[in-house]
Amino acid sequence: MGARAIGIYSIFVISDNGVVLVLQRATHHTLRALGAALAGLELTAAEINALANLADGRVRSVSRLSAETGTRATTLTGVLDRLERRGYLTRRLDSADRRSFLLTLTEEGRLAAARVRAAVTDLERAALAGLSADQIAGYHAVVAALQEVC
Amino acid sequence: MGARAIGIYSIFVISDNGVVLVLQRATHHTLRALGAALAGLELTAAEINALANLADGRVRSVSRLSAETGTRATTLTGVLDRLERRGYLTRRLDSADRRSFLLTLTEEGRLAAARVRAAVTDLERAALAGLSADQIAGYHAVVAALQEVC
DNA sequence: TATTGTTATACTCTATAACTATA
DNA sequence: TATAGTTATAGAGTATAACAATA
């Protein structure tokens, strides 16, 4: 946020660095940090993202996970293939809608997901330590607003 | 942010959905929205990100752009190759440090970058319309904090 | 007819390491 | 010795379109 003098005019700009550009940058950095923190698990960014969302233990369809992660279903197919091959999750037909698969973490998958979750919350705790609840609420409001117009 | 009752205990969680997970999701969505808005230019996400940062017209080194976009230098090489082949930018040796290249947009590159910038600010304007300066400041504080610990 | 999820294809992104040239 | 940037390689992410099964 800021006002900048240009000649005799003063124009108001949304942000000196835009909310979108810093979003991309922060995403790149956090993905790399999480990958490093979880180096022992040999997970890619998309796998970490999927596991972090699955970590709550709730059973979901692929399309649901797709919406939560922001990853396309075509991409998720490959990600889920790898997680399934690794024994981290199972796909079983949803008897209520037999076009759909229900994703369930295995015991081993729950352990891995818990470690992912821990790494994520560690990072969040460290980052947000000095910030106020209002600032964090503002963050969520902006991100939600970006989501809505996309 | 929220408190959740688990049995007789009430635990405080940093966020119901974590700042990191929503960051990933929002990034996926904005990248897709920008790609669609700029469909005529046939640009990939990394190319859009690079052009959006170069749009201010400042001359930069590859490492500088790498820091700004959050993209690795090895990835940027390919991105810059394509932008250069397209006639959007030039690489020339920095006479002050002859290991380094200075990236400069061509006239055509400036036009493309301006369109990228416009798409980004359009999206930001639409998203941030109903939000307060404090909320946006909170967003920037959180993103900056994430950056610092990564 | 529309939706869920997979497959196929082609291209881009990413990590890692090795390399050249310069500092 | 360290740094800037490129190259090489292999694997992962992405868009698009086509497809089967189901709704």
Short mmCIF file of C-alpha atoms (C1' of nucleotides) in Angstrom, two decimals:
data_model
loop_
_atom_site.label_atom_id
_atom_site.label_comp_id
_atom_site.label_asym_id
_atom_site.label_seq_id
_atom_site.Cartn_x
_atom_site.Cartn_y
_atom_site.Cartn_z
CA MET A 1 0.00 0.00 0.00
CA GLY A 2 1.28 3.43 -0.67
CA ALA A 3 1.06 6.75 -2.38
CA ARG A 4 3.77 7.73 -4.77
CA ALA A 5 4.57 11.13 -6.13
CA ILE A 6 4.96 11.32 -9.87
CA GLY A 7 5.76 14.79 -11.07
CA ILE A 8 3.19 17.08 -9.54
CA TYR A 9 0.67 14.27 -9.27
CA SER A 10 0.25 11.84 -6.46
CA ILE A 11 -1.35 8.56 -7.42
CA PHE A 12 -2.64 5.93 -5.11
CA VAL A 13 -1.57 2.44 -5.98
CA ILE A 14 -3.11 -0.74 -4.64
CA SER A 15 0.23 -1.92 -3.43
CA ASP A 16 3.85 -1.14 -4.10
CA ASN A 17 4.30 -4.75 -4.97
CA GLY A 18 0.80 -5.99 -5.65
CA VAL A 19 -0.95 -8.63 -3.62
CA VAL A 20 -0.73 -11.12 -6.49
CA LEU A 21 3.02 -10.92 -7.09
CA VAL A 22 3.92 -11.36 -3.45
CA LEU A 23 1.48 -14.26 -3.29
CA GLN A 24 3.38 -16.12 -6.02
CA ARG A 25 6.71 -15.41 -4.38
CA ALA A 26 5.59 -16.49 -0.92
CA THR A 27 4.14 -19.68 -2.35
CA HIS A 28 7.40 -20.59 -4.04
CA HIS A 29 9.32 -19.97 -0.85
CA THR A 30 6.99 -21.83 1.50
CA LEU A 31 6.86 -24.82 -0.83
CA ARG A 32 10.62 -24.99 -0.86
CA ALA A 33 10.86 -24.60 2.92
CA LEU A 34 8.31 -27.36 3.48
CA GLY A 35 10.07 -29.63 1.01
CA ALA A 36 13.31 -29.10 2.93
CA ALA A 37 11.68 -29.60 6.34
CA LEU A 38 10.18 -32.85 5.08
CA ALA A 39 13.20 -33.97 3.09
CA GLY A 40 13.13 -37.38 4.74
CA LEU A 41 9.71 -38.14 3.30
CA GLU A 42 10.67 -37.46 -0.33
CA LEU A 43 7.46 -35.65 -1.14
CA THR A 44 6.83 -33.23 -3.95
CA ALA A 45 5.01 -29.93 -3.48
CA ALA A 46 1.71 -31.29 -4.79
CA GLU A 47 2.00 -34.38 -2.63
CA ILE A 48 2.64 -32.24 0.45
CA ASN A 49 -0.33 -30.07 -0.43
CA ALA A 50 -2.58 -33.10 -0.88
CA LEU A 51 -1.44 -34.77 2.36
CA ALA A 52 -1.77 -31.55 4.34
CA ASN A 53 -5.39 -31.32 3.25
CA LEU A 54 -6.08 -35.01 3.85
CA ALA A 55 -4.46 -34.82 7.28
CA ASP A 56 -7.75 -34.04 9.03
CA GLY A 57 -8.76 -37.65 8.43
CA ARG A 58 -11.95 -36.81 6.59
CA VAL A 59 -12.84 -38.97 3.61
CA ARG A 60 -13.13 -36.99 0.37
CA SER A 61 -13.76 -37.35 -3.33
CA VAL A 62 -11.11 -36.39 -5.85
CA SER A 63 -13.10 -33.35 -6.93
CA ARG A 64 -13.36 -32.20 -3.33
CA LEU A 65 -9.62 -32.49 -2.83
CA SER A 66 -9.13 -30.77 -6.16
CA ALA A 67 -11.12 -27.77 -4.92
CA GLU A 68 -9.27 -27.70 -1.60
CA THR A 69 -5.78 -27.86 -3.04
CA GLY A 70 -6.42 -25.79 -6.15
CA THR A 71 -4.95 -28.64 -8.21
CA ARG A 72 -6.68 -29.88 -11.34
CA ALA A 73 -8.19 -33.37 -11.33
CA THR A 74 -5.89 -34.39 -14.18
CA THR A 75 -2.89 -33.44 -12.06
CA LEU A 76 -4.31 -35.07 -8.96
CA THR A 77 -4.62 -38.40 -10.76
CA GLY A 78 -0.84 -38.65 -10.97
CA VAL A 79 -0.31 -37.36 -7.44
CA LEU A 80 -2.82 -39.83 -6.01
CA ASP A 81 -1.31 -42.64 -8.08
CA ARG A 82 2.02 -42.07 -6.36
CA LEU A 83 0.53 -41.72 -2.88
CA GLU A 84 -1.49 -44.91 -3.44
CA ARG A 85 1.51 -46.83 -4.80
CA ARG A 86 3.37 -45.74 -1.68
CA GLY A 87 0.63 -47.15 0.50
CA TYR A 88 -0.44 -43.74 1.86
CA LEU A 89 -4.03 -43.83 0.68
CA THR A 90 -6.72 -45.92 -0.93
CA ARG A 91 -9.33 -45.10 -3.54
CA ARG A 92 -12.65 -46.87 -3.25
CA LEU A 93 -15.85 -46.40 -5.17
CA ASP A 94 -18.46 -44.21 -3.54
CA SER A 95 -21.54 -46.41 -3.36
CA ALA A 96 -23.71 -43.28 -3.29
CA ASP A 97 -22.24 -42.00 -6.58
CA ARG A 98 -20.43 -44.71 -8.42
CA ARG A 99 -18.62 -42.26 -10.72
CA SER A 100 -16.75 -40.98 -7.71
CA PHE A 101 -13.84 -42.26 -5.64
CA LEU A 102 -13.47 -41.80 -1.91
CA LEU A 103 -9.94 -41.09 -0.76
CA THR A 104 -8.93 -42.54 2.59
CA LEU A 105 -5.53 -42.36 4.27
CA THR A 106 -4.00 -45.62 5.41
CA GLU A 107 -2.34 -45.87 8.81
CA GLU A 108 1.02 -45.12 7.19
CA GLY A 109 -0.57 -42.26 5.28
CA ARG A 110 -1.94 -40.80 8.49
CA LEU A 111 1.55 -40.82 10.00
CA ALA A 112 3.02 -39.07 6.96
CA ALA A 113 0.15 -36.57 6.85
CA ALA A 114 0.64 -35.82 10.53
CA ARG A 115 4.29 -35.03 9.90
CA VAL A 116 3.31 -32.76 7.01
CA ARG A 117 0.76 -31.01 9.19
CA ALA A 118 3.35 -30.56 11.93
CA ALA A 119 5.81 -29.01 9.49
CA VAL A 120 3.11 -26.66 8.22
CA THR A 121 2.02 -25.56 11.68
CA ASP A 122 5.65 -25.18 12.80
CA LEU A 123 6.22 -22.85 9.89
CA GLU A 124 3.01 -20.95 10.62
CA ARG A 125 3.79 -20.64 14.31
CA ALA A 126 7.23 -19.26 13.57
CA ALA A 127 5.95 -16.85 10.95
CA LEU A 128 2.90 -15.57 12.80
CA ALA A 129 4.48 -15.23 16.23
CA GLY A 130 4.76 -11.45 16.12
CA LEU A 131 1.50 -10.74 14.32
CA SER A 132 -1.88 -9.71 15.65
CA ALA A 133 -5.14 -11.58 15.19
CA ASP A 134 -6.38 -8.63 13.13
CA GLN A 135 -3.47 -8.89 10.75
CA ILE A 136 -4.05 -12.58 10.27
CA ALA A 137 -7.76 -11.98 9.78
CA GLY A 138 -6.89 -9.37 7.15
CA TYR A 139 -4.72 -11.92 5.40
CA HIS A 140 -7.56 -14.43 5.28
CA ALA A 141 -9.97 -11.77 4.02
CA VAL A 142 -7.67 -10.83 1.14
CA VAL A 143 -6.97 -14.42 0.16
CA ALA A 144 -10.69 -15.25 0.28
CA ALA A 145 -11.44 -12.20 -1.87
CA LEU A 146 -8.84 -13.26 -4.44
CA GLN A 147 -10.42 -16.67 -4.48
CA GLU A 148 -13.86 -15.26 -5.12
CA VAL A 149 -12.97 -13.29 -8.22
CA CYS A 150 -10.98 -16.16 -9.71
CA MET B 1 -8.71 -18.31 13.35
CA GLY B 2 -10.82 -20.22 15.78
CA ALA B 3 -11.26 -22.33 18.84
CA ARG B 4 -12.55 -25.85 18.52
CA ALA B 5 -13.97 -28.08 21.23
CA ILE B 6 -12.52 -31.56 21.39
CA GLY B 7 -14.09 -33.58 24.09
CA ILE B 8 -13.91 -31.52 27.24
CA TYR B 9 -10.88 -29.63 26.01
CA SER B 10 -10.81 -26.50 23.90
CA ILE B 11 -7.72 -26.02 21.81
CA PHE B 12 -6.69 -22.89 20.04
CA VAL B 13 -5.60 -23.39 16.46
CA ILE B 14 -3.70 -20.89 14.39
CA SER B 15 -6.34 -21.02 11.70
CA ASP B 16 -9.16 -23.31 10.73
CA ASN B 17 -7.52 -23.70 7.41
CA GLY B 18 -3.97 -22.56 7.96
CA VAL B 19 -2.37 -19.63 6.24
CA VAL B 20 -0.13 -21.90 4.18
CA LEU B 21 -2.81 -24.12 2.66
CA VAL B 22 -4.98 -21.22 1.55
CA LEU B 23 -1.88 -19.58 0.10
CA GLN B 24 -1.27 -22.54 -2.19
CA ARG B 25 -4.90 -22.69 -3.22
CA ALA B 26 -5.15 -18.97 -3.93
CA THR B 27 -1.96 -19.09 -5.98
CA HIS B 28 -3.29 -21.90 -8.17
CA HIS B 29 -6.52 -20.02 -8.74
CA THR B 30 -5.00 -16.63 -9.51
CA LEU B 31 -2.49 -18.19 -11.90
CA ARG B 32 -5.31 -19.86 -13.77
CA ALA B 33 -7.39 -16.69 -13.83
CA LEU B 34 -4.48 -14.65 -15.14
CA GLY B 35 -3.68 -17.25 -17.77
CA ALA B 36 -7.29 -17.08 -18.94
CA ALA B 37 -7.40 -13.27 -18.92
CA LEU B 38 -4.22 -13.21 -21.00
CA ALA B 39 -5.13 -16.15 -23.22
CA GLY B 40 -4.33 -14.14 -26.35
CA LEU B 41 -0.69 -13.78 -25.30
CA GLU B 42 -0.05 -17.53 -24.86
CA LEU B 43 2.01 -17.09 -21.72
CA THR B 44 2.75 -19.68 -19.06
CA ALA B 45 2.45 -18.94 -15.36
CA ALA B 46 6.20 -18.42 -14.94
CA GLU B 47 6.32 -16.15 -17.98
CA ILE B 48 3.45 -14.07 -16.62
CA ASN B 49 5.19 -13.85 -13.27
CA ALA B 50 8.46 -12.76 -14.88
CA LEU B 51 6.81 -10.16 -17.12
CA ALA B 52 4.71 -8.78 -14.27
CA ASN B 53 7.89 -8.14 -12.32
CA LEU B 54 9.77 -6.74 -15.30
CA ALA B 55 6.87 -4.45 -16.16
CA ASP B 56 8.24 -1.58 -14.08
CA GLY B 57 10.87 -1.09 -16.77
CA ARG B 58 13.81 -1.43 -14.40
CA VAL B 59 16.83 -3.30 -15.68
CA ARG B 60 17.68 -6.36 -13.56
CA SER B 61 20.04 -9.26 -13.30
CA VAL B 62 18.76 -12.82 -13.48
CA SER B 63 19.45 -13.36 -9.79
CA ARG B 64 17.48 -10.23 -8.93
CA LEU B 65 14.49 -11.43 -10.95
CA SER B 66 14.91 -14.85 -9.38
CA ALA B 67 14.54 -13.34 -5.92
CA GLU B 68 11.55 -11.24 -6.96
CA THR B 69 9.59 -14.03 -8.59
CA GLY B 70 10.64 -16.81 -6.24
CA THR B 71 11.69 -18.84 -9.27
CA ARG B 72 15.02 -20.65 -9.33
CA ALA B 73 17.71 -19.43 -11.71
CA THR B 74 17.71 -22.79 -13.47
CA THR B 75 14.00 -22.42 -14.18
CA LEU B 76 14.39 -18.80 -15.20
CA THR B 77 16.92 -19.72 -17.87
CA GLY B 78 14.23 -21.53 -19.84
CA VAL B 79 11.61 -18.87 -19.19
CA LEU B 80 13.98 -16.11 -20.32
CA ASP B 81 15.02 -18.17 -23.35
CA ARG B 82 11.40 -18.22 -24.52
CA LEU B 83 10.79 -14.56 -23.79
CA GLU B 84 13.99 -13.64 -25.61
CA ARG B 85 13.18 -15.86 -28.60
CA ARG B 86 9.82 -14.13 -28.75
CA GLY B 87 11.53 -10.77 -28.89
CA TYR B 88 10.21 -9.63 -25.50
CA LEU B 89 13.56 -9.05 -23.83
CA THR B 90 17.30 -8.96 -24.30
CA ARG B 91 20.16 -10.23 -22.18
CA ARG B 92 23.35 -8.21 -22.23
CA LEU B 93 26.50 -8.54 -20.21
CA ASP B 94 26.79 -6.29 -17.20
CA SER B 95 30.04 -4.43 -17.76
CA ALA B 96 30.33 -3.90 -14.01
CA ASP B 97 30.18 -7.66 -13.34
CA ARG B 98 30.79 -9.68 -16.43
CA ARG B 99 29.38 -12.89 -14.92
CA SER B 100 25.99 -11.24 -14.82
CA PHE B 101 23.34 -10.50 -17.43
CA LEU B 102 21.13 -7.45 -17.47
CA LEU B 103 17.57 -8.12 -18.56
CA THR B 104 15.85 -5.40 -20.56
CA LEU B 105 12.39 -5.47 -22.09
CA THR B 106 12.12 -4.64 -25.77
CA GLU B 107 9.36 -2.35 -27.03
CA GLU B 108 7.22 -5.40 -27.79
CA GLY B 109 8.09 -6.82 -24.39
CA ARG B 110 6.99 -3.60 -22.71
CA LEU B 111 3.61 -3.82 -24.44
CA ALA B 112 3.15 -7.44 -23.34
CA ALA B 113 4.30 -6.64 -19.80
CA ALA B 114 1.88 -3.73 -19.65
CA ARG B 115 -0.98 -6.03 -20.59
CA VAL B 116 0.12 -8.49 -17.91
CA ARG B 117 0.30 -5.70 -15.35
CA ALA B 118 -3.16 -4.51 -16.36
CA ALA B 119 -4.61 -7.99 -15.93
CA VAL B 120 -2.98 -8.28 -12.51
CA THR B 121 -4.22 -4.89 -11.30
CA ASP B 122 -7.71 -5.58 -12.72
CA LEU B 123 -7.83 -8.76 -10.69
CA GLU B 124 -6.54 -6.97 -7.60
CA ARG B 125 -8.95 -4.09 -7.99
CA ALA B 126 -11.89 -6.49 -8.28
CA ALA B 127 -10.77 -8.60 -5.34
CA LEU B 128 -9.82 -5.79 -2.96
CA ALA B 129 -12.78 -3.49 -3.68
CA GLY B 130 -14.62 -4.28 -0.46
CA LEU B 131 -11.59 -4.54 1.81
CA SER B 132 -10.05 -2.03 4.17
CA ALA B 133 -6.50 -0.71 4.05
CA ASP B 134 -5.91 -2.41 7.39
CA GLN B 135 -6.94 -5.78 6.04
CA ILE B 136 -4.63 -5.39 3.06
CA ALA B 137 -1.82 -4.27 5.35
CA GLY B 138 -2.44 -7.37 7.47
CA TYR B 139 -2.18 -9.50 4.37
CA HIS B 140 1.18 -7.98 3.47
CA ALA B 141 2.43 -8.43 7.02
CA VAL B 142 1.57 -12.12 7.01
CA VAL B 143 3.09 -12.74 3.60
CA ALA B 144 6.25 -10.89 4.58
CA ALA B 145 6.46 -12.92 7.79
CA LEU B 146 6.12 -16.18 5.86
CA GLN B 147 8.86 -14.99 3.58
CA GLU B 148 11.18 -14.25 6.47
CA VAL B 149 11.04 -17.68 8.05
CA CYS B 150 11.47 -19.45 4.71
"C1'" DT C 1 -26.96 -34.52 -21.53
"C1'" DA C 2 -23.91 -33.55 -17.73
"C1'" DT C 3 -20.50 -35.05 -14.39
"C1'" DT C 4 -16.51 -37.93 -12.20
"C1'" DG C 5 -12.35 -39.38 -12.89
"C1'" DT C 6 -8.74 -41.42 -15.92
"C1'" DT C 7 -5.80 -41.55 -20.01
"C1'" DA C 8 -2.91 -39.54 -23.76
"C1'" DT C 9 -0.04 -35.99 -25.50
"C1'" DA C 10 2.95 -32.34 -25.50
"C1'" DC C 11 5.13 -28.90 -23.11
"C1'" DT C 12 6.62 -26.43 -18.92
"C1'" DC C 13 8.46 -26.39 -14.19
"C1'" DT C 14 11.60 -28.19 -10.76
"C1'" DA C 15 15.66 -30.17 -8.36
"C1'" DT C 16 20.21 -31.55 -8.63
"C1'" DA C 17 24.62 -31.53 -10.15
"C1'" DA C 18 28.19 -30.32 -13.28
"C1'" DC C 19 30.13 -26.71 -15.94
"C1'" DT C 20 32.07 -22.00 -17.82
"C1'" DA C 21 33.39 -17.60 -17.02
"C1'" DT C 22 34.31 -14.12 -13.97
"C1'" DA C 23 35.18 -12.17 -9.38
"C1'" DT D 1 37.36 -19.95 -3.46
"C1'" DA D 2 33.00 -18.08 -4.36
"C1'" DT D 3 29.40 -16.36 -7.41
"C1'" DA D 4 26.36 -15.66 -11.91
"C1'" DG D 5 24.31 -18.01 -15.04
"C1'" DT D 6 23.77 -21.97 -18.27
"C1'" DT D 7 23.39 -26.84 -19.48
"C1'" DA D 8 21.97 -31.68 -18.81
"C1'" DT D 9 18.98 -35.02 -16.99
"C1'" DA D 10 15.10 -36.97 -15.04
"C1'" DG D 11 10.90 -36.52 -12.94
"C1'" DA D 12 6.71 -33.83 -11.76
"C1'" DG D 13 3.07 -30.28 -12.90
"C1'" DT D 14 -0.09 -28.35 -16.45
"C1'" DA D 15 -3.54 -27.73 -20.21
"C1'" DT D 16 -6.26 -29.78 -23.47
"C1'" DA D 17 -8.97 -33.08 -25.42
"C1'" DA D 18 -10.88 -37.54 -25.63
"C1'" DC D 19 -12.83 -41.31 -23.15
"C1'" DA D 20 -15.63 -44.72 -20.01
"C1'" DA D 21 -18.80 -45.13 -16.55
"C1'" DT D 22 -22.42 -43.27 -14.14
"C1'" DA D 23 -25.92 -39.87 -13.05
#
